Structures are given as C-alpha cells and as structure tokens.
Coordinates of C-alpha atoms (C1' of nucleotides) in Angstrom, one line a residue:
Chain A
M1 CA -123.5 8.2 37.3
R2 CA -120.4 6.1 37.3
R3 CA -117.5 8.5 37.4
V4 CA -114.8 7.3 39.7
S5 CA -111.9 9.2 41.0
S6 CA -108.8 8.3 39.0
P7 CA -107.0 5.4 40.5
R8 CA -104.3 6.2 43.1
I9 CA -100.7 5.3 42.3
P10 CA -99.4 3.6 45.3
H11 CA -95.9 4.5 46.1
A12 CA -94.0 2.0 48.1
D13 CA -90.2 1.9 47.5
P14 CA -89.1 -1.6 47.9
S15 CA -86.0 -0.6 49.8
A16 CA -85.8 2.8 51.3
Q17 CA -82.1 3.5 50.8
R18 CA -79.7 2.1 53.3
A19 CA -82.4 1.2 55.8
E20 CA -80.8 -2.3 56.1
C21 CA -77.6 -0.6 57.2
A22 CA -79.0 0.1 60.6
E23 CA -77.1 -1.6 63.4
P24 CA -78.3 -2.4 67.0
A25 CA -76.9 0.6 68.7
D26 CA -76.2 -1.4 71.9
R27 CA -74.0 -4.2 70.4
P28 CA -72.0 -2.8 67.4
R29 CA -71.3 -5.4 64.9
R30 CA -67.7 -6.6 64.8
R31 CA -66.3 -7.1 61.3
N32 CA -63.6 -9.6 60.3
R33 CA -61.0 -8.7 57.8
T34 CA -61.2 -11.0 54.7
V35 CA -59.0 -11.2 51.7
Q36 CA -62.1 -11.2 49.5
R37 CA -63.4 -7.9 50.8
E38 CA -60.1 -6.3 50.8
R39 CA -59.4 -7.2 47.2
L40 CA -62.8 -6.2 46.2
L41 CA -62.2 -2.8 47.6
E42 CA -58.8 -2.5 46.0
M43 CA -60.2 -3.4 42.7
L44 CA -63.0 -0.8 43.0
R45 CA -60.5 1.8 43.9
S46 CA -58.2 1.0 41.0
T47 CA -60.6 1.8 38.3
D48 CA -63.1 4.4 37.5
T49 CA -65.3 2.4 35.2
H50 CA -68.0 1.9 37.9
P51 CA -68.2 -1.8 37.5
T52 CA -71.2 -4.0 38.2
A53 CA -71.2 -6.9 40.7
A54 CA -70.8 -9.2 37.8
D55 CA -67.8 -7.2 36.5
L56 CA -66.1 -7.4 39.9
F57 CA -66.9 -11.1 40.2
E58 CA -65.3 -11.8 36.8
G59 CA -62.3 -9.6 37.7
L60 CA -61.7 -11.6 41.0
R61 CA -62.3 -15.1 39.7
G62 CA -58.6 -15.4 38.7
E63 CA -57.6 -14.9 42.2
F64 CA -60.3 -16.7 43.9
P65 CA -61.5 -19.5 41.7
R66 CA -64.2 -20.5 44.1
L67 CA -65.5 -17.1 44.7
S68 CA -69.3 -16.7 44.5
L69 CA -71.5 -13.9 43.5
G70 CA -73.3 -14.0 46.7
T71 CA -70.1 -13.1 48.4
V72 CA -69.5 -10.2 46.1
Y73 CA -73.0 -8.9 46.7
R74 CA -72.6 -9.3 50.5
N75 CA -69.3 -7.5 50.6
L76 CA -70.5 -4.7 48.4
E77 CA -73.4 -4.2 50.8
V78 CA -70.9 -4.0 53.7
L79 CA -68.9 -1.5 52.0
V80 CA -71.7 0.6 51.0
C81 CA -73.1 0.6 54.5
E82 CA -69.7 1.7 55.8
G83 CA -69.8 4.5 53.4
T84 CA -66.6 3.3 51.7
V85 CA -68.3 2.6 48.4
E86 CA -71.1 4.2 46.6
Q87 CA -74.0 2.7 44.7
V88 CA -74.6 4.2 41.3
P89 CA -77.9 3.2 39.8
S90 CA -77.4 3.1 36.0
Q91 CA -79.7 3.8 33.2
S92 CA -79.7 0.2 32.2
G93 CA -81.1 -0.8 35.6
V94 CA -78.0 -2.8 36.6
M95 CA -76.4 -1.4 39.8
R96 CA -72.9 0.0 39.6
Y97 CA -70.4 0.6 42.3
D98 CA -68.0 3.5 42.9
G99 CA -64.9 3.3 45.0
N100 CA -64.0 7.0 44.5
P101 CA -64.3 8.6 48.0
Q102 CA -63.9 12.1 46.6
P103 CA -67.2 13.9 45.9
H104 CA -67.4 14.0 42.2
H105 CA -69.9 13.8 39.4
H106 CA -70.4 11.8 36.2
F107 CA -70.5 11.9 32.5
V108 CA -72.7 9.1 31.1
C109 CA -72.4 8.1 27.4
D110 CA -75.8 7.5 25.9
A111 CA -74.4 5.1 23.4
C112 CA -72.0 2.8 25.3
G113 CA -73.2 3.5 28.8
D114 CA -69.7 4.2 30.1
I115 CA -69.7 6.4 33.1
R116 CA -66.7 8.8 33.6
D117 CA -65.7 10.7 36.6
L118 CA -65.7 14.4 36.5
D119 CA -64.0 16.8 38.9
I120 CA -66.3 19.7 38.7
Q121 CA -67.6 21.9 41.4
L122 CA -71.2 22.7 41.8
P123 CA -72.0 26.2 43.0
S124 CA -73.0 26.0 46.6
A125 CA -75.6 28.6 45.9
L126 CA -77.8 25.7 44.5
T127 CA -78.1 24.0 47.8
T128 CA -78.9 27.2 49.5
R129 CA -81.6 27.9 47.0
L130 CA -83.0 24.4 47.4
Q131 CA -83.2 25.1 51.2
R132 CA -85.0 28.5 50.8
R133 CA -87.3 27.6 48.0
Y134 CA -88.3 24.0 49.1
K135 CA -87.3 23.8 52.7
L136 CA -85.3 20.7 51.8
R137 CA -81.8 20.2 53.2
A138 CA -79.6 18.2 51.0
D139 CA -76.3 16.6 52.2
R140 CA -75.2 15.2 48.9
V141 CA -75.6 16.1 45.3
R142 CA -75.1 14.0 42.3
V143 CA -74.8 15.4 38.8
D144 CA -75.0 13.3 35.8
F145 CA -74.3 14.7 32.4
F146 CA -75.5 12.8 29.4
G147 CA -74.2 12.7 25.8
L148 CA -71.9 10.9 23.6
C149 CA -68.3 10.2 24.8
E150 CA -65.5 10.9 22.5
T151 CA -65.2 7.4 21.2
C152 CA -68.9 7.0 20.3
S153 CA -69.0 10.5 19.0
D154 CA -66.1 9.8 16.6
R155 CA -67.7 6.5 15.5
D156 CA -70.9 8.2 14.7
S157 CA -69.4 10.8 12.4
Chain B
M1 CA -41.7 -15.5 39.9
R2 CA -45.5 -15.5 39.9
R3 CA -46.7 -12.0 39.9
V4 CA -49.5 -11.5 37.5
S5 CA -50.8 -8.2 36.3
S6 CA -54.0 -7.4 38.3
P7 CA -57.0 -8.7 36.6
R8 CA -58.9 -6.6 34.2
I9 CA -62.3 -5.4 35.1
P10 CA -64.4 -6.0 32.0
H11 CA -66.8 -3.4 31.4
A12 CA -69.9 -4.5 29.3
D13 CA -73.0 -2.5 29.8
P14 CA -75.9 -5.0 29.3
S15 CA -78.0 -2.5 27.6
A16 CA -76.3 0.7 26.2
Q17 CA -79.0 3.3 26.7
R18 CA -81.8 3.4 24.2
A19 CA -79.9 1.3 21.6
E20 CA -83.1 -0.8 21.3
C21 CA -84.9 2.3 20.2
A22 CA -83.3 2.4 16.8
E23 CA -85.8 2.1 14.0
P24 CA -85.1 1.0 10.4
A25 CA -84.7 4.5 8.9
D26 CA -86.3 3.4 5.6
R27 CA -89.6 2.1 6.9
P28 CA -90.6 4.1 10.0
R29 CA -92.7 2.0 12.3
R30 CA -96.3 2.9 12.5
R31 CA -97.9 3.0 15.9
N32 CA -101.5 2.2 16.8
R33 CA -103.3 4.1 19.5
T34 CA -104.4 2.0 22.3
V35 CA -106.3 2.8 25.4
Q36 CA -103.8 1.1 27.6
R37 CA -100.9 3.1 26.4
E38 CA -103.1 6.3 26.5
R39 CA -104.1 5.8 30.1
L40 CA -100.6 4.8 31.1
L41 CA -99.3 8.0 29.9
E42 CA -102.1 10.0 31.5
M43 CA -101.3 8.3 34.8
L44 CA -97.6 9.1 34.5
R45 CA -98.5 12.7 33.8
S46 CA -100.9 13.0 36.6
T47 CA -98.4 12.4 39.3
D48 CA -94.9 13.3 40.3
T49 CA -94.1 10.3 42.4
H50 CA -92.0 8.6 39.7
P51 CA -93.9 5.4 39.9
T52 CA -92.4 1.9 39.1
A53 CA -93.8 -0.4 36.5
A54 CA -95.4 -2.3 39.3
D55 CA -97.0 0.9 40.7
L56 CA -98.5 1.7 37.3
F57 CA -99.8 -1.9 36.8
E58 CA -101.5 -1.6 40.2
G59 CA -102.9 1.7 39.4
L60 CA -104.5 0.5 36.1
R61 CA -105.8 -2.9 37.2
G62 CA -109.1 -1.2 38.3
E63 CA -109.7 0.0 34.7
F64 CA -108.1 -3.0 32.9
P65 CA -108.7 -6.1 35.0
R66 CA -106.9 -8.3 32.5
L67 CA -103.9 -5.9 32.1
S68 CA -100.6 -7.6 32.2
L69 CA -97.3 -6.4 33.4
G70 CA -95.7 -7.4 30.1
T71 CA -98.0 -4.8 28.4
V72 CA -97.0 -2.1 31.0
Y73 CA -93.3 -2.7 30.3
R74 CA -93.8 -2.8 26.6
N75 CA -95.7 0.5 26.6
L76 CA -93.2 2.1 28.8
E77 CA -90.5 1.2 26.4
V78 CA -92.4 2.7 23.6
L79 CA -93.0 5.9 25.5
V80 CA -89.3 6.1 26.5
C81 CA -88.2 5.6 23.0
E82 CA -90.5 8.3 21.8
G83 CA -88.9 10.6 24.4
T84 CA -92.4 11.1 26.0
V85 CA -91.3 9.5 29.2
E86 CA -88.0 9.4 31.0
Q87 CA -86.5 6.4 32.8
V88 CA -85.2 7.3 36.2
P89 CA -82.9 4.7 37.8
S90 CA -83.4 4.7 41.5
Q91 CA -81.1 4.0 44.3
S92 CA -83.0 0.8 45.2
G93 CA -82.3 -0.6 41.7
V94 CA -85.9 -0.6 40.7
M95 CA -86.6 1.5 37.6
R96 CA -88.9 4.5 38.0
Y97 CA -90.7 6.4 35.2
D98 CA -91.1 10.2 34.8
G99 CA -93.8 11.7 32.7
N100 CA -92.7 15.3 33.4
P101 CA -91.6 16.6 30.0
Q102 CA -90.1 19.8 31.5
P103 CA -86.4 19.5 32.2
H104 CA -86.1 19.4 36.0
H105 CA -84.2 17.9 38.8
H106 CA -84.9 15.7 41.8
F107 CA -84.7 15.5 45.5
V108 CA -84.3 12.0 46.8
C109 CA -85.2 11.1 50.4
D110 CA -82.5 8.9 51.9
A111 CA -85.0 7.4 54.2
C112 CA -88.2 6.7 52.3
G113 CA -86.9 6.8 48.8
D114 CA -89.4 9.4 47.6
I115 CA -88.3 11.4 44.6
R116 CA -89.6 14.9 44.3
D117 CA -89.4 17.2 41.4
L118 CA -87.4 20.4 41.6
D119 CA -87.7 23.4 39.5
I120 CA -84.1 24.6 39.7
Q121 CA -82.0 26.0 37.0
L122 CA -78.4 24.8 36.7
P123 CA -75.9 27.4 35.6
S124 CA -75.1 26.9 31.9
A125 CA -71.5 27.7 32.8
L126 CA -71.2 24.2 33.9
T127 CA -71.8 22.6 30.6
T128 CA -69.4 25.0 29.1
R129 CA -66.7 24.1 31.6
L130 CA -67.4 20.4 30.9
Q131 CA -66.9 21.0 27.3
R132 CA -63.6 23.0 27.8
R133 CA -62.1 20.9 30.5
Y134 CA -63.1 17.5 29.3
K135 CA -64.0 17.9 25.6
L136 CA -67.3 16.3 26.4
R137 CA -70.5 17.7 25.0
A138 CA -73.5 17.0 27.2
D139 CA -77.0 17.4 25.9
R140 CA -78.8 16.6 29.2
V141 CA -78.0 17.1 32.8
R142 CA -79.6 15.4 35.8
V143 CA -79.1 16.7 39.2
D144 CA -80.1 14.6 42.3
F145 CA -80.0 16.1 45.7
F146 CA -80.1 13.6 48.6
G147 CA -81.2 14.2 52.2
L148 CA -84.3 13.7 54.3
C149 CA -87.6 14.9 53.1
E150 CA -89.7 17.0 55.5
T151 CA -91.8 14.1 56.7
C152 CA -88.8 11.8 57.5
S153 CA -86.9 14.7 58.9
D154 CA -89.7 15.4 61.3
R155 CA -90.2 11.7 62.3
D156 CA -86.4 11.4 63.2
S157 CA -86.4 14.3 65.6
Chain C
dA1 C1' -65.3 -20.4 71.6
dT2 C1' -67.9 -17.2 69.4
dT3 C1' -69.1 -14.5 65.8
dT4 C1' -68.4 -13.5 61.2
dC5 C1' -67.7 -15.0 56.4
dT6 C1' -67.7 -18.0 52.4
dG7 C1' -69.4 -21.1 48.8
dC8 C1' -73.1 -23.3 47.0
dA9 C1' -77.6 -23.6 45.6
dA10 C1' -82.2 -22.3 45.9
dA11 C1' -85.4 -18.5 46.0
dA12 C1' -87.0 -13.9 45.2
dA13 C1' -87.6 -9.8 42.5
dT14 C1' -87.7 -7.5 38.3
dT15 C1' -87.8 -7.3 33.4
dT16 C1' -88.1 -9.5 28.8
dT17 C1' -90.0 -12.6 25.3
dG18 C1' -92.7 -16.2 22.5
dC19 C1' -97.0 -17.2 21.0
dA20 C1' -101.9 -17.2 19.8
dC21 C1' -105.4 -14.2 19.4
dC22 C1' -107.5 -9.5 19.2
dT23 C1' -107.4 -4.4 17.5
dT24 C1' -106.4 -0.6 14.8
dG25 C1' -106.1 1.7 10.6
Chain D
dC1 C1' -106.0 -7.6 5.5
dA2 C1' -101.7 -6.3 7.2
dA3 C1' -99.1 -4.4 11.0
dG4 C1' -99.2 -3.6 15.6
dG5 C1' -100.9 -4.7 20.5
dT6 C1' -102.5 -7.6 24.3
dG7 C1' -102.8 -11.3 27.7
dC8 C1' -100.7 -15.1 29.5
dA9 C1' -97.1 -17.8 30.8
dA10 C1' -92.5 -19.1 30.5
dA11 C1' -87.7 -17.5 30.5
dA12 C1' -83.9 -14.4 31.4
dT13 C1' -81.5 -11.3 34.6
dT14 C1' -80.1 -9.5 38.6
dT15 C1' -80.0 -9.6 43.5
dT16 C1' -81.0 -11.9 48.0
dT17 C1' -81.0 -15.6 51.3
dG18 C1' -80.6 -20.3 54.0
dC19 C1' -77.4 -23.3 55.4
dA20 C1' -73.2 -26.0 56.6
dG21 C1' -68.6 -25.6 56.9
dA22 C1' -64.3 -22.5 57.1
dA23 C1' -62.0 -18.5 58.9
dA24 C1' -61.0 -14.7 62.1
dT25 C1' -60.5 -12.7 66.6

DNA sequence: ATTTCTGCAAAAATTTTGCACCTTG
DNA sequence: CAAGGTGCAAAATTTTTGCAGAAAT
C-alpha cells in the first residue's frame, strides 16, 4: 500500500510584520532630521491616494533630482517603524503607504484600484465578540470595502 | 519668485484588480482539467493557513517532482479569475491565497504573520451607511483584525 | 568626531512570460 | 487536430543591501 499522508503546507512568513523594527533597548537609536524624510512625510500627509514607493519617488524627483528609490524605501521603513505611517498591502501586490494618522477604513475600487479613506466607525461589540469567541485580542482593525468607485461605475453604464 | 506648486503624486495602479480576467465575451475560453490545477485547489481547500505560491509549490513538489513555479502562478490566476480562490495581500507584501469560499474575515498576528479565519458577521448597517454617506456601493467587505495570536502572546509574557 | 543618511549600483525576492513540447477534449 | 497546459529558463517588477562619501548632531 502506498497511500501517503497529504503533503504539509509549510507556513513561513518571509517577514513577520515589523520584526525588523526592534531596537536594542539599551542604546536607543538616534535619528537625524533630513529634508528627504521630512518632505516624504509631508507628501504622504497631503494626499489620500495611498501612493506606492514609486509614486512618492516620482513626486519628489522634482525637488531632489538625485533622489534614489533606495532612500525612499529606507525612509518609509523608518516612518512605518515609528508608527507615523502605515503600510497598506494592495490587491495588486504593490505596497502602498498611508500617512493618515486617524484610524480609518478603506474603499477599494475593483476596476481602477484606487483606495479611498472612509470615516466610518466599527461597532466595538465586534472586538469584544472576537475576544470571547476566539480568545483573540485585537488592537487594530482594518476594514476594506470593495466595489466600483463612482467614476468607474459611471464609465461602465 | 520661484515657488512651484507642490509636486503631483501620480497614481497608477500597476494592475487594476482582475482586469486581466476579462474574456472575449463572444468566444468563451474553454478550460481543460489538469491534475496540477485540481491538486492545487484541493490543497488550498484543505488548509486555512493562506499559503503563498511558494508554499503551494513546496507542498506539491512531492507529488509533481517536475512542477514549476510558473505553473503554480498560472493556475492560481485561473482560480482567482474563476472566483474559486481569493487573493489575500499580506502585510509582508507576499501574496497569499485563500481557498475558503465562505465569506469570512481574518485575524492577523503582528508577530508571526499568521492569518486565521474568523466566522464573524459584520452588521449590514455598515454597508448601508457607506452607501448613504459616500454614495459608494460595496459588494464585498474584508475585515482584518490585528494583534498577537495566542502562541506569540504566550511567548512574550 | 561619531553616528546616521544618501546616492548609486548590485543583489535578492517575487511574479510574469516566451517557447517548444505534451495533454485534453 | 485544435486549444489549452506544462516545464524550463529568461525577463520584468518590486524591494533590499553594501559601500563610499556627505550630512547632522
């Protein structure tokens, strides 16, 4: 007999979230102010389009002709680790960044991929239920609604 | 005077979701059954760990020693387009796949990245409010709770 | 003076694609 | 046999990294 137990699916997440943010607790890292990082943050705060690293790079090239993508990525990492900026994984696989510090949710257009901020409150009962039913304590919730945005919806009809 | 309007942030989503799924309406594509695709789906259905393409590839290599990653990706695309499988973008940036056809939500562990299925109902009032407040009609909602899973929570304390 | 940051270029990681051959219906 | 699928390898994309020089404190 040659039945074999069905193969295991290994489950190794390449980068458990924010693990790389850990700092040596003894000597806290000192951070310089740099124009690049400052402008990057301003730019993120001035929009709600959830730009990608490439979007930001493009947007800053006018001001910093010698800017490099590496710098953008490195600064985004710093801001994310600080908690100033949030990483929003998108359906296309390209990472997006969100400079909106308020807790909020998103509407994602299935057609154009645009992500729009929503100011909608989630009933707190949900987190309580999660706790009771699953013994899981959540400190953040993210809600994504999917559908067609007004523009794409109009275009289709 | 040399003030310039602050740079635009271009916003081009590399792949507006599922656009590549479109079929020529006139001649609907015929699909062959293949063992590879069948087993891939079975594997996705037999777990709730939301495996990556690489995970699935690894898991199937025992059965199909000559399997290629390209085939895995191509079949995943087919299944996603069919609506049989859902793509779950993860916080790490690596795409994950979900074979659970029931609408459900997720708990994501901040430490290990594990994604767990939740059977929790979202109040339908939310979608209504979205419609009224934003004129946005959503046909799907995804809720992700974030926090530490039991294992990681125990380890930390 | 020391640590941090930048630009550049190379590398790594993930996903897509072209092509010749094999499979399915 | 015609359309679709596979494996393989090369390419495309996105993100990370090493290094030497520049900037910040």
